[in-house]
PDB file of C-alpha atoms in Angstrom:
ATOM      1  CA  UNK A   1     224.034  66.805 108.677  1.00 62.00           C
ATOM      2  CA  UNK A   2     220.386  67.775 108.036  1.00 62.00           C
ATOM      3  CA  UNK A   3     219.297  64.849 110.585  1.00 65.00           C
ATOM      4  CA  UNK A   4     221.548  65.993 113.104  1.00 65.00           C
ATOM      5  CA  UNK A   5     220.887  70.272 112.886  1.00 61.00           C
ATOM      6  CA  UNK A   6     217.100  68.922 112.906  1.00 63.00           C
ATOM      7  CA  UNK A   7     217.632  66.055 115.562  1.00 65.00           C
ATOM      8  CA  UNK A   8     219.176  69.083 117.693  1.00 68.00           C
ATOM      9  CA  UNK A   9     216.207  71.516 117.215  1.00 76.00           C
ATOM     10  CA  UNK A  10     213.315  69.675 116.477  1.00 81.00           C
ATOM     11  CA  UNK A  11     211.099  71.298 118.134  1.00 85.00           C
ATOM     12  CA  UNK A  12     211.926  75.075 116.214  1.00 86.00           C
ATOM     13  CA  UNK A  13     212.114  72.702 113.035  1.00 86.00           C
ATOM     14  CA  UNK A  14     208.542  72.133 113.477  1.00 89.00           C
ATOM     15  CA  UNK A  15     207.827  75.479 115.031  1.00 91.00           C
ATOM     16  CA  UNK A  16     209.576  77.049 112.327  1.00 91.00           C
ATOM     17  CA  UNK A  17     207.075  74.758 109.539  1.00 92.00           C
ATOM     18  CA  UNK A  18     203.811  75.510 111.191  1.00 94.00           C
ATOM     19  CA  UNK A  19     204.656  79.190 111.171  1.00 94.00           C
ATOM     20  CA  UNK A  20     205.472  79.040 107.359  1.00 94.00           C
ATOM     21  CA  UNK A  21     202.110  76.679 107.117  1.00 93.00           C
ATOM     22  CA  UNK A  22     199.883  79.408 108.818  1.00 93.00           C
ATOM     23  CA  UNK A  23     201.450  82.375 106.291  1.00 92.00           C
ATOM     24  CA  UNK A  24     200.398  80.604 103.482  1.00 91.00           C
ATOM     25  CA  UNK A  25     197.240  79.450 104.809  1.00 90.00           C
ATOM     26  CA  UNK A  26     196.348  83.350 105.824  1.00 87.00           C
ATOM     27  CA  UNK A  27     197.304  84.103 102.001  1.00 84.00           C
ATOM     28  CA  UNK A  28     193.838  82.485 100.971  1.00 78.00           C
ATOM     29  CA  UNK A  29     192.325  85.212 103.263  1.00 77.00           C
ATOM     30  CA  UNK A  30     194.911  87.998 103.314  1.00 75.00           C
ATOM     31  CA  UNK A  31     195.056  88.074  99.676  1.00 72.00           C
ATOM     32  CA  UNK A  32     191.194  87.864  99.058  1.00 71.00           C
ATOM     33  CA  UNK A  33     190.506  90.609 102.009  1.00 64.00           C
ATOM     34  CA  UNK A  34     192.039  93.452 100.843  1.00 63.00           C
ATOM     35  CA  UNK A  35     194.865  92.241  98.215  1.00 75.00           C
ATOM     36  CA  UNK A  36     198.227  91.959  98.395  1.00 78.00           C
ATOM     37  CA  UNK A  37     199.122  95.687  99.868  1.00 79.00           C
ATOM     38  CA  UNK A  38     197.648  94.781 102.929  1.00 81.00           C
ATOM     39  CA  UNK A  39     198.790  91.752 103.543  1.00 84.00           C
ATOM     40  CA  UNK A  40     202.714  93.827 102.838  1.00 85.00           C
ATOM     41  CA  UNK A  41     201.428  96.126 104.914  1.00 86.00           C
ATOM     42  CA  UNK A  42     200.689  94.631 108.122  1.00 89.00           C
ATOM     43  CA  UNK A  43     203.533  92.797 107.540  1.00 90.00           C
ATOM     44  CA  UNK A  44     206.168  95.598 107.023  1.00 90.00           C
ATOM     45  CA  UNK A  45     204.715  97.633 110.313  1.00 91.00           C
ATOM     46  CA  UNK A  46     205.296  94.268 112.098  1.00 92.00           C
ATOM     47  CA  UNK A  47     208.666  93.661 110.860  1.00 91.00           C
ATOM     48  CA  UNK A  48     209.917  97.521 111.325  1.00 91.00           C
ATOM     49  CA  UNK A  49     208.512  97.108 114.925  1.00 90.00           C
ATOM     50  CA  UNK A  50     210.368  94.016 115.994  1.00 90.00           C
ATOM     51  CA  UNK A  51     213.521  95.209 114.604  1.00 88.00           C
ATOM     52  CA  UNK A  52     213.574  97.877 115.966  1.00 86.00           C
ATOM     53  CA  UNK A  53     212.781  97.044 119.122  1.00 85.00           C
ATOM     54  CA  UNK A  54     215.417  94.035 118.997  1.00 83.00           C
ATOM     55  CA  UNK A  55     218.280  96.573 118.306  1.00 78.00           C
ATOM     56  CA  UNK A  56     219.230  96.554 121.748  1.00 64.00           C
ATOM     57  CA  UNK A  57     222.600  98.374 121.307  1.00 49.00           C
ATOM     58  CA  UNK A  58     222.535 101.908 123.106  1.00 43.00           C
ATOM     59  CA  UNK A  59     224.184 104.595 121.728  1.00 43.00           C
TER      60      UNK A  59
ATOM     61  CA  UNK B   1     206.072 114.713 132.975  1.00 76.00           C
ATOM     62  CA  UNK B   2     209.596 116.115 132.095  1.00 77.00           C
ATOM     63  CA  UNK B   3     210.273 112.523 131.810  1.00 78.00           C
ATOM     64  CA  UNK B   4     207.409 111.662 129.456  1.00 82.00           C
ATOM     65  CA  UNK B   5     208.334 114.869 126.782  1.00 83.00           C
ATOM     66  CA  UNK B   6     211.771 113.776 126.641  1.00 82.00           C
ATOM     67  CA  UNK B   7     210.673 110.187 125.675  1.00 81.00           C
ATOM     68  CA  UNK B   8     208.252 112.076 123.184  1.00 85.00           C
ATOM     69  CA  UNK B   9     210.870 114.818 121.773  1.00 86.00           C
ATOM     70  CA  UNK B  10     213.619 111.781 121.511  1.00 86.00           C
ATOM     71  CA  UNK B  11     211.666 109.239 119.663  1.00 88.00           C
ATOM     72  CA  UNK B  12     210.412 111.930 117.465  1.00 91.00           C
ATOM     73  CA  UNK B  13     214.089 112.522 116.213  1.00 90.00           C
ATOM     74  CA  UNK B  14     214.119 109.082 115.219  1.00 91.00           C
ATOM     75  CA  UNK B  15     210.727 108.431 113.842  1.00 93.00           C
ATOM     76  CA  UNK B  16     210.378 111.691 111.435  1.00 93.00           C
ATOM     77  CA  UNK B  17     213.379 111.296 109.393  1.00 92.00           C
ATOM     78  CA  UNK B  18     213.072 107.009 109.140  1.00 92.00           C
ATOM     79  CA  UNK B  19     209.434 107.706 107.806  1.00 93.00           C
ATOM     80  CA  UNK B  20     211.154 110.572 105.404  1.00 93.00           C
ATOM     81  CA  UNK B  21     213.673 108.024 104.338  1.00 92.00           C
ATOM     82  CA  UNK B  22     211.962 105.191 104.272  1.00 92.00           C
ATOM     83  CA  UNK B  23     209.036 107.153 101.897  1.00 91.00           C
ATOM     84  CA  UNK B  24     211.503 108.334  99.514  1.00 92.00           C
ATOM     85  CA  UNK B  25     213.043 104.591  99.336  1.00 91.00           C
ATOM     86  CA  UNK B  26     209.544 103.363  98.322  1.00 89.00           C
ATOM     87  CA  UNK B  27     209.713 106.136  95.149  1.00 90.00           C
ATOM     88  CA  UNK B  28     213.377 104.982  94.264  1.00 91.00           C
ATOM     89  CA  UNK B  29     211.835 101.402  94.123  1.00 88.00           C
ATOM     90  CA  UNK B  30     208.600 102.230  92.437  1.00 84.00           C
ATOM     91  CA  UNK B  31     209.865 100.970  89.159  1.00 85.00           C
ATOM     92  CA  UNK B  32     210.384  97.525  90.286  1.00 84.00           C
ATOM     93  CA  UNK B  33     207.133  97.211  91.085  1.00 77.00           C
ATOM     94  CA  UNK B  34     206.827  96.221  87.155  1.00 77.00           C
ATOM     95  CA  UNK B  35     209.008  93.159  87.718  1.00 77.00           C
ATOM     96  CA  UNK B  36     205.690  91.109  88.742  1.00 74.00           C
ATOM     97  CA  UNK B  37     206.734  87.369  89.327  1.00 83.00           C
ATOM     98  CA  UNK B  38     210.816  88.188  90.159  1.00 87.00           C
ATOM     99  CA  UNK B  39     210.286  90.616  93.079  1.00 88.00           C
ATOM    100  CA  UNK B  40     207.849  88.465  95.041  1.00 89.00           C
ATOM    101  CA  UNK B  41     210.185  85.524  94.263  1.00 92.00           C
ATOM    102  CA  UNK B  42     213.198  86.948  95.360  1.00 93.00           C
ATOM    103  CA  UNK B  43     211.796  87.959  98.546  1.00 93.00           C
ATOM    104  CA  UNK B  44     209.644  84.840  99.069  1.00 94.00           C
ATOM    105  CA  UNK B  45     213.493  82.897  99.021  1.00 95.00           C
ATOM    106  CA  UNK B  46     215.035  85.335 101.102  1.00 96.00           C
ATOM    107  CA  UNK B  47     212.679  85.419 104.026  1.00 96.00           C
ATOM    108  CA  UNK B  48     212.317  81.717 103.828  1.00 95.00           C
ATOM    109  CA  UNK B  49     216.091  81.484 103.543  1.00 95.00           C
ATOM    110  CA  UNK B  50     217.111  83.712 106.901  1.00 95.00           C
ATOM    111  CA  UNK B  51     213.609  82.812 108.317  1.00 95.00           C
ATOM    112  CA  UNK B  52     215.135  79.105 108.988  1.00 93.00           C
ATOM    113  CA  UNK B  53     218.455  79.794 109.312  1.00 93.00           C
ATOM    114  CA  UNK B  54     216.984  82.818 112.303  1.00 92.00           C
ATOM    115  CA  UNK B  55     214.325  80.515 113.982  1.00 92.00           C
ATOM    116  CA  UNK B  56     216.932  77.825 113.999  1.00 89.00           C
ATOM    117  CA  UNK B  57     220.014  79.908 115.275  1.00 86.00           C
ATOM    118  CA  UNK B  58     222.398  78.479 112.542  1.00 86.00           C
ATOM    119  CA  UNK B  59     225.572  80.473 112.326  1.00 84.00           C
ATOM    120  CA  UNK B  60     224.971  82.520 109.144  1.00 84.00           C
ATOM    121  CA  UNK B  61     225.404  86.661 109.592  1.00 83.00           C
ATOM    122  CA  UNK B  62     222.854  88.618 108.294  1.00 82.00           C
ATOM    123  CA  UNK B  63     223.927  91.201 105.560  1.00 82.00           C
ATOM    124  CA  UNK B  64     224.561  94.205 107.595  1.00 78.00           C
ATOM    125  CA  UNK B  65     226.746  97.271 107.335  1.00 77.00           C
ATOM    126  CA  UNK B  66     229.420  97.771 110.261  1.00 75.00           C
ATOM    127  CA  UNK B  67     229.597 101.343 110.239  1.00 78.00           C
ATOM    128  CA  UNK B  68     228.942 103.462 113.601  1.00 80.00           C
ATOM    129  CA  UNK B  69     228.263 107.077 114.749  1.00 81.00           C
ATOM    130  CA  UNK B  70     231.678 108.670 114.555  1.00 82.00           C
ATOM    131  CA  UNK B  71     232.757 109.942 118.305  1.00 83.00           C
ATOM    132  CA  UNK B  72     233.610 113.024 116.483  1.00 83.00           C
ATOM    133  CA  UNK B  73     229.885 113.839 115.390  1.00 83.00           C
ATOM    134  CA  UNK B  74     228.778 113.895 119.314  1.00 83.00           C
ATOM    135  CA  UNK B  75     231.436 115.532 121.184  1.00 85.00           C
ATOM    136  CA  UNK B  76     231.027 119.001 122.195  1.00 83.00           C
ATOM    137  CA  UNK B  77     227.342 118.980 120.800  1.00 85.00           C
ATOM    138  CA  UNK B  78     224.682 120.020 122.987  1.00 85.00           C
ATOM    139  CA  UNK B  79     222.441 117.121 123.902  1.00 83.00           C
ATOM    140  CA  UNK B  80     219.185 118.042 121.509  1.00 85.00           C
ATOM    141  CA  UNK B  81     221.992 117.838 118.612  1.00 88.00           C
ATOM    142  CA  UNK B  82     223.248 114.585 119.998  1.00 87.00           C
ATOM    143  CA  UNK B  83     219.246 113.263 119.690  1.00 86.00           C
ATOM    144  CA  UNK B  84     218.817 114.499 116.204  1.00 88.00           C
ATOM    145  CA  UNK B  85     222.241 112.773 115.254  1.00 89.00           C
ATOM    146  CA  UNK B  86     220.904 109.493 116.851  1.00 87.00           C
ATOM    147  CA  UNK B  87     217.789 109.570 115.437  1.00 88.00           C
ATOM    148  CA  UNK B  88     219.304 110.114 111.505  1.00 89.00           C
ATOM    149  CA  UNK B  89     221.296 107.690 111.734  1.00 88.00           C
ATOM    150  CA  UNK B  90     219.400 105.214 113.984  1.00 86.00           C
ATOM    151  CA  UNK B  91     216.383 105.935 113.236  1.00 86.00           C
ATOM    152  CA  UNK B  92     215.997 104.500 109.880  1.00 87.00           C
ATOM    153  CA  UNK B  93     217.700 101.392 110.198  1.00 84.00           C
ATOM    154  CA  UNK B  94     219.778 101.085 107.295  1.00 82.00           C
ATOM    155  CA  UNK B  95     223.510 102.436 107.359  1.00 81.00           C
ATOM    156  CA  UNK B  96     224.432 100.972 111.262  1.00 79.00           C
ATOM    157  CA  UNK B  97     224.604  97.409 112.613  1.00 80.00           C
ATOM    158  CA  UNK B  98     222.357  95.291 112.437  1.00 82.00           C
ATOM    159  CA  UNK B  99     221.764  91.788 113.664  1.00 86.00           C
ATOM    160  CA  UNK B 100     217.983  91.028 111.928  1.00 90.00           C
ATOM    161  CA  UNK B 101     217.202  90.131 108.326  1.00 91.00           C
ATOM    162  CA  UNK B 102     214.026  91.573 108.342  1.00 91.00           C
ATOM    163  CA  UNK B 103     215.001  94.899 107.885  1.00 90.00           C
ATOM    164  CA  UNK B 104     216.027  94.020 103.872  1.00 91.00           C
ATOM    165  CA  UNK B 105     212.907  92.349 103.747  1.00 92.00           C
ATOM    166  CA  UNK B 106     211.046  95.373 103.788  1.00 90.00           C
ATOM    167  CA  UNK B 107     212.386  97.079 100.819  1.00 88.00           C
ATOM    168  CA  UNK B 108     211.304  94.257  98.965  1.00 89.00           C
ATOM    169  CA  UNK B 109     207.605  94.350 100.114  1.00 88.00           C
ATOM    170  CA  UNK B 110     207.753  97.788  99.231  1.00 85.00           C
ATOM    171  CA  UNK B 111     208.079  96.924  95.449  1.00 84.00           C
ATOM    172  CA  UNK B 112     205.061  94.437  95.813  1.00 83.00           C
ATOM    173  CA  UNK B 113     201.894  94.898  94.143  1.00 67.00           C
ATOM    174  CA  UNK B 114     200.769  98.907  95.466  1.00 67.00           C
ATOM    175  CA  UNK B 115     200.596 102.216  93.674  1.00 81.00           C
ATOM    176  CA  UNK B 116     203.012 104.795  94.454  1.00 84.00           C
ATOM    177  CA  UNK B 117     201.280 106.979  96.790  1.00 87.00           C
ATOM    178  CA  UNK B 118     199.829 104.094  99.037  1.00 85.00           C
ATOM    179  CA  UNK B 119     203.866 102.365  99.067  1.00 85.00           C
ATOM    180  CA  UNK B 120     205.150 106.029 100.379  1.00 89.00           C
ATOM    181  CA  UNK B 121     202.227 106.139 103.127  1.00 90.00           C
ATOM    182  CA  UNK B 122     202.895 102.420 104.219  1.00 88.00           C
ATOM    183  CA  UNK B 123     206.511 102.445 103.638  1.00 90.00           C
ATOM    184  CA  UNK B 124     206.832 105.346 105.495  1.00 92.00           C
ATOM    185  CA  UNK B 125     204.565 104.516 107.777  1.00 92.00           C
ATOM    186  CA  UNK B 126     206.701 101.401 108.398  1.00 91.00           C
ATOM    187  CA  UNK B 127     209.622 103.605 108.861  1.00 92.00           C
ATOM    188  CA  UNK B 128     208.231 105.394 111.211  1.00 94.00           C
ATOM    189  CA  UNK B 129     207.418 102.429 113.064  1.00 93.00           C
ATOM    190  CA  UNK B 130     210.833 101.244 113.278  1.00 91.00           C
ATOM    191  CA  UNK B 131     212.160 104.737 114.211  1.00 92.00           C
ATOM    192  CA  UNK B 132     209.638 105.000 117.195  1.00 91.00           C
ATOM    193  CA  UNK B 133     210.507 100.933 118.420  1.00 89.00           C
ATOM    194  CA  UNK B 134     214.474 101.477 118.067  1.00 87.00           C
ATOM    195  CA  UNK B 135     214.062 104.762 120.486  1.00 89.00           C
ATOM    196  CA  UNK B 136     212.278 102.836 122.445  1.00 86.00           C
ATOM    197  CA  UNK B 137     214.701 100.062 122.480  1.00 80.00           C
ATOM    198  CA  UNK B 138     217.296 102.925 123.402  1.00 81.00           C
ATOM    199  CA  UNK B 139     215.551 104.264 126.190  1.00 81.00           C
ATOM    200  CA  UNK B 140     214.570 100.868 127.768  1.00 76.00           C
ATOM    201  CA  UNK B 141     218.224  99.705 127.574  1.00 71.00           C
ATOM    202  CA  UNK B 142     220.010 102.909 128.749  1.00 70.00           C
ATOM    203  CA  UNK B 143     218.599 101.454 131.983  1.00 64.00           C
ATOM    204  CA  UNK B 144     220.414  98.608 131.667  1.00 61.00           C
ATOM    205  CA  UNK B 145     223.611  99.394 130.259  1.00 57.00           C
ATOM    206  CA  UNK B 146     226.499  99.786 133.553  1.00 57.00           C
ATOM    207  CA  UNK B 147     225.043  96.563 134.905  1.00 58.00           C
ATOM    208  CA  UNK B 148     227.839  93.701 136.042  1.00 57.00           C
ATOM    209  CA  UNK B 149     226.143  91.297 133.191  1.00 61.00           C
ATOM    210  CA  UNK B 150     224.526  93.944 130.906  1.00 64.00           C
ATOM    211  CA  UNK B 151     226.503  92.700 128.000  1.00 68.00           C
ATOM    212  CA  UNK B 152     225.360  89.186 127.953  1.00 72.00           C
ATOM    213  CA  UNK B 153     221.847  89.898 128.908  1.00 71.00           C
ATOM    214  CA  UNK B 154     221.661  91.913 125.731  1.00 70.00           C
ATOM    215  CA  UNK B 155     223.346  89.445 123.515  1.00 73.00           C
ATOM    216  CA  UNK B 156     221.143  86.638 125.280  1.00 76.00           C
ATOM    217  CA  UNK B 157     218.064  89.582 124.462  1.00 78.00           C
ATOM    218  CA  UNK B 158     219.542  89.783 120.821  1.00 81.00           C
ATOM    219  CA  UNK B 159     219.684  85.757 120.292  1.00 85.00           C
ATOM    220  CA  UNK B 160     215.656  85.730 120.996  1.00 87.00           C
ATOM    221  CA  UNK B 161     214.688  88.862 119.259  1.00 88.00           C
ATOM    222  CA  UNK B 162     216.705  86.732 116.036  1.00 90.00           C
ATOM    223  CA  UNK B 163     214.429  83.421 116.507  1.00 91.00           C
ATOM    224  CA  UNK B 164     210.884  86.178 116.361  1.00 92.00           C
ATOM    225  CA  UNK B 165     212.224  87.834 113.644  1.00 93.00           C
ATOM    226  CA  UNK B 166     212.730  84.641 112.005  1.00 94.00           C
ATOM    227  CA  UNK B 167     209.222  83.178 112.517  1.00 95.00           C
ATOM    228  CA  UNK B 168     207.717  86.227 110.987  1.00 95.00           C
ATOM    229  CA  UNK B 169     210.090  86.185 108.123  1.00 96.00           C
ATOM    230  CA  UNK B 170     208.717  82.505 107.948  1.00 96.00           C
ATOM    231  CA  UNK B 171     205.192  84.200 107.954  1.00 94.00           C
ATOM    232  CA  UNK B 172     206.057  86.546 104.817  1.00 94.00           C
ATOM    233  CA  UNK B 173     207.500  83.383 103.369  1.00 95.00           C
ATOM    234  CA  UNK B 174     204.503  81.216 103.267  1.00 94.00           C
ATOM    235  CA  UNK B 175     202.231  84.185 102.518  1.00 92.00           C
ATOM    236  CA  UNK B 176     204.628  84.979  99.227  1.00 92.00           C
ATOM    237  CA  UNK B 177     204.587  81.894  98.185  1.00 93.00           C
ATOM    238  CA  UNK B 178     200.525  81.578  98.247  1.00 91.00           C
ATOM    239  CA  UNK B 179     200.598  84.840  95.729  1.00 88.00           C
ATOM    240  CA  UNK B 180     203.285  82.903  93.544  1.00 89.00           C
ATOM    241  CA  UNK B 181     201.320  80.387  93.259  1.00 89.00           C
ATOM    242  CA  UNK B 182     198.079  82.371  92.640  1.00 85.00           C
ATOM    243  CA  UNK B 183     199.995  84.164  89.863  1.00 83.00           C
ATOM    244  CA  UNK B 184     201.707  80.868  88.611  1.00 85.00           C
ATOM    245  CA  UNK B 185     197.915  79.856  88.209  1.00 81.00           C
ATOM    246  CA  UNK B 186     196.968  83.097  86.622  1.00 76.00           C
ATOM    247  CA  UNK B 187     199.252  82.693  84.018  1.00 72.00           C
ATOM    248  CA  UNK B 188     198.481  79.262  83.241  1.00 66.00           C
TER     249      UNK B 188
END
């Protein structure tokens, strides 16, 4: 099952492991630059942003 | 100009009471800022969790309430009440639909490793970002809505918007799970 759902999106499989590879490589200076509430921070402002924009449903 | 002050007056009814809410959140959650190792674990396994099964479009819904704006609460209101209505209720992000895991991620950042004043100034300064980017969301899709195909070109909008969210959530992941490591270290 794992080979197939993989097989089928390979390509966001690896995506998907370089992306988690480069947050915890950017821990080492994230964490060291200003601690952890900036690292949250710049994360939560990114994640509010993209949701909201995403939630395309109009009123 | 008229055009540019509505934009301005409607995403203000969304942004001012999601960065209210979303402050007073962060206070409610203050005290689980004590829980040092299970809060950053907990979210590190979440946003890995909906960070592959979002970047890989696996059929899994995302914990979300169903509820929606009763007709009731709009009609007859003048359309400055409407706004304000839209903006409680939309603006924070919480109590309607909603298709992206991030949002639940960001409680859990709140709790992580801040003092209380500096988690209500980024919390609700994340708030307010999400109020201002969902009214812009409205506005930019009001134009589209009425269109012969503007149903699926939102759910095809929707389906992408799912795999970004996901690779950021993938971000958070790998960054969490550097500090669990650093603390797993600490302690050893």
């Amino acid at each position: 099952m794992l080979e197939a759902l993989v097989g089928r999106h390979y390509i966001r499989f690896c995506l998907a492991g370089a992306v988690f590879f480069i947050g915890f490589a950017s821990a080492e200076f994230l964490l060291h630059k200003g601690g952890l509430p900036i690292a949250t921070g710049i994360y939560s402002a990114l994640l509010a942003a993209l949701v909201g924009l995403g939630k395309l449903a109009t009123p | 100009m008229r055009v540019v002050l509505y934009g301005v007056a409607y995403s203000a009814a969304y942004i001012l009471p999601a960065a209210a809410l979303w402050g007073t959140l962060s206070v409610i959650l203050e005290p689980l800022e004590q829980v040092h190792l299970l809060m950053p674990l907990i979210a590190s396994i979440y946003a890995l969790g909906f960070g592959v099964i979002e970047t890989l479009s696996l059929p899994f819904r995302t914990p979300s309430l169903a509820w929606q704006v009763p007709e009731q609460w709009l009609q007859g209101r003048s359309e400055v009440a409407q706004a304000i209505i839209w903006g409680i209720t939309l603006g924070p992000g919480w109590i309607t639909v909603n298709p992206y895991a991030g949002i639940w991620l960001l409680p859990l950042l709140t709790t992580l490793g801040r003092n209380l004043l500096m988690a209500v100034v980024v919390t609700g300064i994340a708030g307010a970002i999400h109020g201002g980017a969902r009214a812009i969301g409205v506005l930019r899709n009001s134009g589209q809505v009425g269109g012969s195909c503007s149903h699926l070109l939102i759910l095809g909008q929707q389906l992408s918007w799912r795999r970004r969210d996901g690779l950021i959530l993938l971000l958070v992941a790998g960054t969490l799970a550097a500090y669990l490591l650093t603390i797993l270290q600490g302690q050893n």
